């Protein structure tokens, strides 16, 4: 879970993404050693288990959004609206995690965090947050593990968030990869005074084959 507040955060650069949400591999070494070894990098690009959409993508993402909003409904919170820019960001970062072979809110190749990435994608926000998960086989498991993690649960149930982007991608050793991008745009106005405080504790799951972000 990563959650950040920022006032008057505007885009400095819009990152072009493909329809599948994947970043141009020329700007993404697949591992620390590949950045110093072009031949190794090229070989890994050719044979890598590249990022790709899950089967029935539209159904899976729709049901994931419904599951998140169902948890909010239990807490008597309004549903989150989908946002195209946050969806592009989620798809981009899911592929970044897979093709870069890492699992962290901070991109080890460019040092970006969710607030910077949201700004680069042109999403002016008052508040931004991110949930990650990898290896869970279905929506029920993924959402259950997020809800059992204080930080991830705090993002899902944060009353100040109004918008959501989601992505589920396959590829790499931790497939599938699940990404939620939460946002409160500047146009939504100031946060409500009852907004939940960001959680900073680390979390893990009991499963050896899946994990959620810290």
PDB file of C-alpha atoms in Angstrom:
ATOM      1  CA  UNK A   1       0.000   0.000   0.000  1.00  0.00           C
ATOM      2  CA  UNK A   2       1.240   3.459  -0.798  1.00  0.00           C
ATOM      3  CA  UNK A   3      -0.758   6.571  -0.088  1.00  0.00           C
ATOM      4  CA  UNK A   4       0.230  10.218  -0.542  1.00  0.00           C
ATOM      5  CA  UNK A   5      -1.371  13.668  -0.217  1.00  0.00           C
ATOM      6  CA  UNK A   6      -0.463  16.522  -2.537  1.00  0.00           C
ATOM      7  CA  UNK A   7      -2.097  19.877  -3.308  1.00  0.00           C
ATOM      8  CA  UNK A   8      -1.952  21.406  -6.794  1.00  0.00           C
ATOM      9  CA  UNK A   9      -0.097  18.490  -8.384  1.00  0.00           C
ATOM     10  CA  UNK A  10      -0.055  18.981 -12.161  1.00  0.00           C
ATOM     11  CA  UNK A  11       1.324  16.992 -15.068  1.00  0.00           C
ATOM     12  CA  UNK A  12       4.812  17.755 -16.302  1.00  0.00           C
ATOM     13  CA  UNK A  13       4.881  14.936 -18.804  1.00  0.00           C
ATOM     14  CA  UNK A  14       2.334  12.540 -20.263  1.00  0.00           C
ATOM     15  CA  UNK A  15       3.680   9.034 -20.725  1.00  0.00           C
ATOM     16  CA  UNK A  16       2.350   7.371 -23.847  1.00  0.00           C
ATOM     17  CA  UNK A  17       1.131   3.838 -23.235  1.00  0.00           C
ATOM     18  CA  UNK A  18      -0.096   1.172 -25.594  1.00  0.00           C
ATOM     19  CA  UNK A  19      -3.605  -0.237 -25.521  1.00  0.00           C
ATOM     20  CA  UNK A  20      -2.282  -3.051 -23.336  1.00  0.00           C
ATOM     21  CA  UNK A  21      -0.725  -0.556 -20.979  1.00  0.00           C
ATOM     22  CA  UNK A  22       2.890  -1.649 -21.444  1.00  0.00           C
ATOM     23  CA  UNK A  23       5.891   0.662 -21.425  1.00  0.00           C
ATOM     24  CA  UNK A  24       8.380   0.873 -24.281  1.00  0.00           C
ATOM     25  CA  UNK A  25      11.028  -1.700 -23.371  1.00  0.00           C
ATOM     26  CA  UNK A  26      13.830   0.598 -24.482  1.00  0.00           C
ATOM     27  CA  UNK A  27      13.312   2.610 -21.301  1.00  0.00           C
ATOM     28  CA  UNK A  28      12.950  -0.374 -18.981  1.00  0.00           C
ATOM     29  CA  UNK A  29      15.920  -2.689 -18.322  1.00  0.00           C
ATOM     30  CA  UNK A  30      14.521  -6.037 -17.186  1.00  0.00           C
ATOM     31  CA  UNK A  31      17.009  -6.375 -14.359  1.00  0.00           C
ATOM     32  CA  UNK A  32      19.959  -4.546 -12.764  1.00  0.00           C
ATOM     33  CA  UNK A  33      22.533  -6.556 -14.701  1.00  0.00           C
ATOM     34  CA  UNK A  34      20.784  -6.030 -18.021  1.00  0.00           C
ATOM     35  CA  UNK A  35      21.202  -2.273 -17.738  1.00  0.00           C
ATOM     36  CA  UNK A  36      24.958  -2.798 -18.053  1.00  0.00           C
ATOM     37  CA  UNK A  37      24.831  -5.660 -20.553  1.00  0.00           C
ATOM     38  CA  UNK A  38      22.943  -4.764 -23.759  1.00  0.00           C
ATOM     39  CA  UNK A  39      23.312  -8.260 -25.192  1.00  0.00           C
ATOM     40  CA  UNK A  40      21.806  -9.854 -22.089  1.00  0.00           C
ATOM     41  CA  UNK A  41      19.047  -7.238 -22.131  1.00  0.00           C
ATOM     42  CA  UNK A  42      18.196  -7.998 -25.767  1.00  0.00           C
ATOM     43  CA  UNK A  43      18.160 -11.741 -25.086  1.00  0.00           C
ATOM     44  CA  UNK A  44      15.814 -11.358 -22.148  1.00  0.00           C
ATOM     45  CA  UNK A  45      13.474  -9.173 -24.169  1.00  0.00           C
ATOM     46  CA  UNK A  46      13.233 -11.893 -26.792  1.00  0.00           C
ATOM     47  CA  UNK A  47      12.536 -14.745 -24.384  1.00  0.00           C
ATOM     48  CA  UNK A  48      10.841 -12.904 -21.519  1.00  0.00           C
ATOM     49  CA  UNK A  49       7.360 -13.867 -20.369  1.00  0.00           C
ATOM     50  CA  UNK A  50       6.079 -10.464 -21.427  1.00  0.00           C
ATOM     51  CA  UNK A  51       3.202  -8.586 -19.851  1.00  0.00           C
ATOM     52  CA  UNK A  52      -0.185  -9.352 -21.366  1.00  0.00           C
ATOM     53  CA  UNK A  53      -3.883  -8.978 -20.604  1.00  0.00           C
ATOM     54  CA  UNK A  54      -5.667 -11.690 -18.665  1.00  0.00           C
ATOM     55  CA  UNK A  55      -8.334 -13.687 -20.432  1.00  0.00           C
ATOM     56  CA  UNK A  56     -11.742 -11.992 -20.274  1.00  0.00           C
ATOM     57  CA  UNK A  57     -10.066  -8.731 -19.276  1.00  0.00           C
ATOM     58  CA  UNK A  58     -13.224  -6.625 -19.300  1.00  0.00           C
ATOM     59  CA  UNK A  59     -15.099  -9.100 -17.097  1.00  0.00           C
ATOM     60  CA  UNK A  60     -12.227  -9.459 -14.628  1.00  0.00           C
ATOM     61  CA  UNK A  61     -11.656  -5.720 -14.242  1.00  0.00           C
ATOM     62  CA  UNK A  62     -15.397  -5.056 -13.949  1.00  0.00           C
ATOM     63  CA  UNK A  63     -15.754  -7.689 -11.234  1.00  0.00           C
ATOM     64  CA  UNK A  64     -12.686  -6.371  -9.398  1.00  0.00           C
ATOM     65  CA  UNK A  65     -14.173  -2.873  -9.308  1.00  0.00           C
ATOM     66  CA  UNK A  66     -17.462  -4.316  -8.055  1.00  0.00           C
ATOM     67  CA  UNK A  67     -15.642  -6.256  -5.316  1.00  0.00           C
ATOM     68  CA  UNK A  68     -13.816  -3.131  -4.132  1.00  0.00           C
ATOM     69  CA  UNK A  69     -17.030  -1.125  -4.097  1.00  0.00           C
ATOM     70  CA  UNK A  70     -18.820  -3.941  -2.274  1.00  0.00           C
ATOM     71  CA  UNK A  71     -16.328  -3.560   0.579  1.00  0.00           C
ATOM     72  CA  UNK A  72     -16.983   0.174   0.625  1.00  0.00           C
ATOM     73  CA  UNK A  73     -20.735  -0.432   0.663  1.00  0.00           C
ATOM     74  CA  UNK A  74     -20.331  -2.576   3.799  1.00  0.00           C
ATOM     75  CA  UNK A  75     -18.763   0.466   5.445  1.00  0.00           C
ATOM     76  CA  UNK A  76     -21.549   2.714   4.106  1.00  0.00           C
ATOM     77  CA  UNK A  77     -19.153   4.533   1.797  1.00  0.00           C
ATOM     78  CA  UNK A  78     -20.000   5.724  -1.728  1.00  0.00           C
ATOM     79  CA  UNK A  79     -18.655   3.684  -4.643  1.00  0.00           C
ATOM     80  CA  UNK A  80     -15.508   4.710  -6.470  1.00  0.00           C
ATOM     81  CA  UNK A  81     -15.931   5.868 -10.066  1.00  0.00           C
ATOM     82  CA  UNK A  82     -13.612   4.500 -12.707  1.00  0.00           C
ATOM     83  CA  UNK A  83     -11.204   7.006 -14.227  1.00  0.00           C
ATOM     84  CA  UNK A  84      -9.523   6.478 -17.589  1.00  0.00           C
ATOM     85  CA  UNK A  85      -6.234   8.100 -16.578  1.00  0.00           C
ATOM     86  CA  UNK A  86      -5.956   6.047 -13.395  1.00  0.00           C
ATOM     87  CA  UNK A  87      -6.766   2.942 -15.451  1.00  0.00           C
ATOM     88  CA  UNK A  88      -3.934   3.768 -17.866  1.00  0.00           C
ATOM     89  CA  UNK A  89      -1.626   4.279 -14.914  1.00  0.00           C
ATOM     90  CA  UNK A  90      -2.638   0.936 -13.372  1.00  0.00           C
ATOM     91  CA  UNK A  91      -2.059  -0.913 -16.647  1.00  0.00           C
ATOM     92  CA  UNK A  92       1.276   0.807 -17.144  1.00  0.00           C
ATOM     93  CA  UNK A  93       2.538  -0.044 -13.672  1.00  0.00           C
ATOM     94  CA  UNK A  94       1.287  -3.647 -13.773  1.00  0.00           C
ATOM     95  CA  UNK A  95       3.376  -4.182 -16.903  1.00  0.00           C
ATOM     96  CA  UNK A  96       6.258  -2.283 -15.348  1.00  0.00           C
ATOM     97  CA  UNK A  97       6.247  -4.718 -12.416  1.00  0.00           C
ATOM     98  CA  UNK A  98       6.115  -7.751 -14.705  1.00  0.00           C
ATOM     99  CA  UNK A  99       8.620  -6.662 -17.334  1.00  0.00           C
ATOM    100  CA  UNK A 100      10.964  -5.149 -14.750  1.00  0.00           C
ATOM    101  CA  UNK A 101      10.767  -8.240 -12.515  1.00  0.00           C
ATOM    102  CA  UNK A 102      10.216  -6.327  -9.254  1.00  0.00           C
ATOM    103  CA  UNK A 103       7.418  -5.847  -6.724  1.00  0.00           C
ATOM    104  CA  UNK A 104       7.429  -2.495  -5.001  1.00  0.00           C
ATOM    105  CA  UNK A 105       5.613   0.846  -4.976  1.00  0.00           C
ATOM    106  CA  UNK A 106       8.926   2.519  -5.850  1.00  0.00           C
ATOM    107  CA  UNK A 107      10.162   1.803  -9.367  1.00  0.00           C
ATOM    108  CA  UNK A 108      13.824   0.762  -8.945  1.00  0.00           C
ATOM    109  CA  UNK A 109      14.741   1.928 -12.436  1.00  0.00           C
ATOM    110  CA  UNK A 110      13.540   5.532 -12.318  1.00  0.00           C
ATOM    111  CA  UNK A 111      12.832   5.971  -8.598  1.00  0.00           C
ATOM    112  CA  UNK A 112       9.222   7.013  -9.215  1.00  0.00           C
ATOM    113  CA  UNK A 113       6.452   6.576  -6.655  1.00  0.00           C
ATOM    114  CA  UNK A 114       2.706   6.647  -7.244  1.00  0.00           C
ATOM    115  CA  UNK A 115       2.397  10.418  -6.775  1.00  0.00           C
ATOM    116  CA  UNK A 116       5.027  11.138  -9.395  1.00  0.00           C
ATOM    117  CA  UNK A 117       3.590   8.592 -11.812  1.00  0.00           C
ATOM    118  CA  UNK A 118       0.102  10.065 -11.423  1.00  0.00           C
ATOM    119  CA  UNK A 119       1.516  13.517 -12.143  1.00  0.00           C
ATOM    120  CA  UNK A 120       3.370  12.231 -15.212  1.00  0.00           C
ATOM    121  CA  UNK A 121       0.153  10.718 -16.531  1.00  0.00           C
ATOM    122  CA  UNK A 122      -1.631  14.052 -16.177  1.00  0.00           C
ATOM    123  CA  UNK A 123      -3.823  13.294 -13.171  1.00  0.00           C
ATOM    124  CA  UNK A 124      -4.001  16.434 -10.962  1.00  0.00           C
ATOM    125  CA  UNK A 125      -4.851  15.180  -7.496  1.00  0.00           C
ATOM    126  CA  UNK A 126      -5.433  16.115  -3.900  1.00  0.00           C
ATOM    127  CA  UNK A 127      -4.760  12.558  -2.787  1.00  0.00           C
ATOM    128  CA  UNK A 128      -3.420   9.437  -4.474  1.00  0.00           C
ATOM    129  CA  UNK A 129      -3.021   5.842  -3.329  1.00  0.00           C
ATOM    130  CA  UNK A 130      -1.991   2.457  -4.675  1.00  0.00           C
ATOM    131  CA  UNK A 131      -2.585  -1.221  -3.794  1.00  0.00           C
ATOM    132  CA  UNK A 132      -0.499  -3.985  -5.351  1.00  0.00           C
ATOM    133  CA  UNK A 133      -0.774  -7.755  -5.218  1.00  0.00           C
ATOM    134  CA  UNK A 134       0.880 -10.616  -7.090  1.00  0.00           C
ATOM    135  CA  UNK A 135       0.244 -14.331  -7.468  1.00  0.00           C
ATOM    136  CA  UNK A 136      -3.362 -14.460  -6.278  1.00  0.00           C
ATOM    137  CA  UNK A 137      -5.424 -16.627  -8.586  1.00  0.00           C
ATOM    138  CA  UNK A 138      -8.810 -14.878  -8.345  1.00  0.00           C
ATOM    139  CA  UNK A 139     -10.571 -11.712  -7.232  1.00  0.00           C
ATOM    140  CA  UNK A 140     -11.920 -13.160  -3.982  1.00  0.00           C
ATOM    141  CA  UNK A 141      -8.440 -14.113  -2.770  1.00  0.00           C
ATOM    142  CA  UNK A 142      -6.918 -10.811  -3.837  1.00  0.00           C
ATOM    143  CA  UNK A 143      -9.526  -8.604  -2.175  1.00  0.00           C
ATOM    144  CA  UNK A 144      -9.571 -10.782   0.956  1.00  0.00           C
ATOM    145  CA  UNK A 145      -5.804 -10.403   1.373  1.00  0.00           C
ATOM    146  CA  UNK A 146      -6.022  -6.641   0.845  1.00  0.00           C
ATOM    147  CA  UNK A 147      -8.806  -6.414   3.430  1.00  0.00           C
ATOM    148  CA  UNK A 148      -6.707  -8.438   5.894  1.00  0.00           C
ATOM    149  CA  UNK A 149      -3.865  -5.913   5.531  1.00  0.00           C
ATOM    150  CA  UNK A 150      -4.426  -2.678   7.493  1.00  0.00           C
ATOM    151  CA  UNK A 151      -2.746  -0.415   4.948  1.00  0.00           C
ATOM    152  CA  UNK A 152      -4.511  -1.844   1.919  1.00  0.00           C
ATOM    153  CA  UNK A 153      -7.839  -1.894   3.723  1.00  0.00           C
ATOM    154  CA  UNK A 154      -7.351   1.769   4.655  1.00  0.00           C
ATOM    155  CA  UNK A 155      -7.008   2.675   0.972  1.00  0.00           C
ATOM    156  CA  UNK A 156     -10.093   0.696  -0.053  1.00  0.00           C
ATOM    157  CA  UNK A 157     -12.171   2.236   2.722  1.00  0.00           C
ATOM    158  CA  UNK A 158     -10.740   5.746   2.585  1.00  0.00           C
ATOM    159  CA  UNK A 159     -13.747   8.094   2.301  1.00  0.00           C
ATOM    160  CA  UNK A 160     -11.638  10.790   0.639  1.00  0.00           C
ATOM    161  CA  UNK A 161     -10.981   8.715  -2.482  1.00  0.00           C
ATOM    162  CA  UNK A 162     -13.547   9.174  -5.249  1.00  0.00           C
ATOM    163  CA  UNK A 163     -11.962   7.530  -8.322  1.00  0.00           C
ATOM    164  CA  UNK A 164     -10.289   4.243  -9.196  1.00  0.00           C
ATOM    165  CA  UNK A 165      -8.236   2.611 -11.928  1.00  0.00           C
ATOM    166  CA  UNK A 166      -7.570  -1.133 -11.981  1.00  0.00           C
ATOM    167  CA  UNK A 167      -5.422  -3.549 -13.946  1.00  0.00           C
ATOM    168  CA  UNK A 168      -4.821  -7.290 -13.906  1.00  0.00           C
ATOM    169  CA  UNK A 169      -1.944  -8.549 -16.034  1.00  0.00           C
ATOM    170  CA  UNK A 170      -0.226 -11.878 -16.654  1.00  0.00           C
ATOM    171  CA  UNK A 171       3.440 -12.606 -17.256  1.00  0.00           C
ATOM    172  CA  UNK A 172       6.598 -13.063 -15.233  1.00  0.00           C
ATOM    173  CA  UNK A 173       7.218 -15.210 -12.181  1.00  0.00           C
ATOM    174  CA  UNK A 174       4.608 -13.553  -9.940  1.00  0.00           C
ATOM    175  CA  UNK A 175       1.697 -13.713 -12.374  1.00  0.00           C
ATOM    176  CA  UNK A 176      -0.983 -12.477 -12.227  1.00  0.00           C
ATOM    177  CA  UNK A 177      -0.294  -8.920 -11.101  1.00  0.00           C
ATOM    178  CA  UNK A 178      -3.096  -6.840  -9.568  1.00  0.00           C
ATOM    179  CA  UNK A 179      -2.991  -3.028  -9.337  1.00  0.00           C
ATOM    180  CA  UNK A 180      -5.447  -0.537  -7.848  1.00  0.00           C
ATOM    181  CA  UNK A 181      -4.848   3.201  -8.276  1.00  0.00           C
ATOM    182  CA  UNK A 182      -7.003   5.386  -6.007  1.00  0.00           C
ATOM    183  CA  UNK A 183      -7.455   9.108  -6.538  1.00  0.00           C
ATOM    184  CA  UNK A 184      -9.156  12.252  -5.351  1.00  0.00           C
ATOM    185  CA  UNK A 185      -8.859  14.787  -8.182  1.00  0.00           C
ATOM    186  CA  UNK A 186      -8.453  18.485  -7.561  1.00  0.00           C
ATOM    187  CA  UNK A 187     -11.938  19.002  -9.004  1.00  0.00           C
ATOM    188  CA  UNK A 188     -13.406  17.000  -6.096  1.00  0.00           C
ATOM    189  CA  UNK A 189     -12.427  19.690  -3.605  1.00  0.00           C
ATOM    190  CA  UNK A 190     -10.821  19.346  -0.203  1.00  0.00           C
ATOM    191  CA  UNK A 191     -10.824  16.016   1.625  1.00  0.00           C
ATOM    192  CA  UNK A 192     -13.544  15.322   4.190  1.00  0.00           C
ATOM    193  CA  UNK A 193     -12.470  15.777   7.790  1.00  0.00           C
ATOM    194  CA  UNK A 194     -13.279  12.119   8.503  1.00  0.00           C
ATOM    195  CA  UNK A 195     -10.651  10.876   6.040  1.00  0.00           C
ATOM    196  CA  UNK A 196      -8.745   7.846   7.284  1.00  0.00           C
ATOM    197  CA  UNK A 197      -5.100   8.381   8.095  1.00  0.00           C
ATOM    198  CA  UNK A 198      -2.629   6.610   5.804  1.00  0.00           C
ATOM    199  CA  UNK A 199      -1.334   3.360   7.246  1.00  0.00           C
ATOM    200  CA  UNK A 200       2.422   2.858   7.255  1.00  0.00           C
ATOM    201  CA  UNK A 201       2.720  -0.671   8.610  1.00  0.00           C
ATOM    202  CA  UNK A 202       4.070  -3.477   6.463  1.00  0.00           C
ATOM    203  CA  UNK A 203       1.881  -6.425   5.626  1.00  0.00           C
ATOM    204  CA  UNK A 204       2.231  -9.893   4.200  1.00  0.00           C
ATOM    205  CA  UNK A 205       0.008 -12.852   3.462  1.00  0.00           C
ATOM    206  CA  UNK A 206      -0.108 -16.371   4.804  1.00  0.00           C
ATOM    207  CA  UNK A 207       0.238 -17.774   1.308  1.00  0.00           C
ATOM    208  CA  UNK A 208       3.680 -18.725   0.091  1.00  0.00           C
ATOM    209  CA  UNK A 209       2.685 -18.232  -3.535  1.00  0.00           C
ATOM    210  CA  UNK A 210       1.079 -14.813  -3.348  1.00  0.00           C
ATOM    211  CA  UNK A 211       1.837 -11.488  -1.741  1.00  0.00           C
ATOM    212  CA  UNK A 212       0.534  -7.975  -1.251  1.00  0.00           C
ATOM    213  CA  UNK A 213       2.600  -4.829  -1.291  1.00  0.00           C
ATOM    214  CA  UNK A 214       3.955  -3.095   1.763  1.00  0.00           C
TER     215      UNK A 214
END
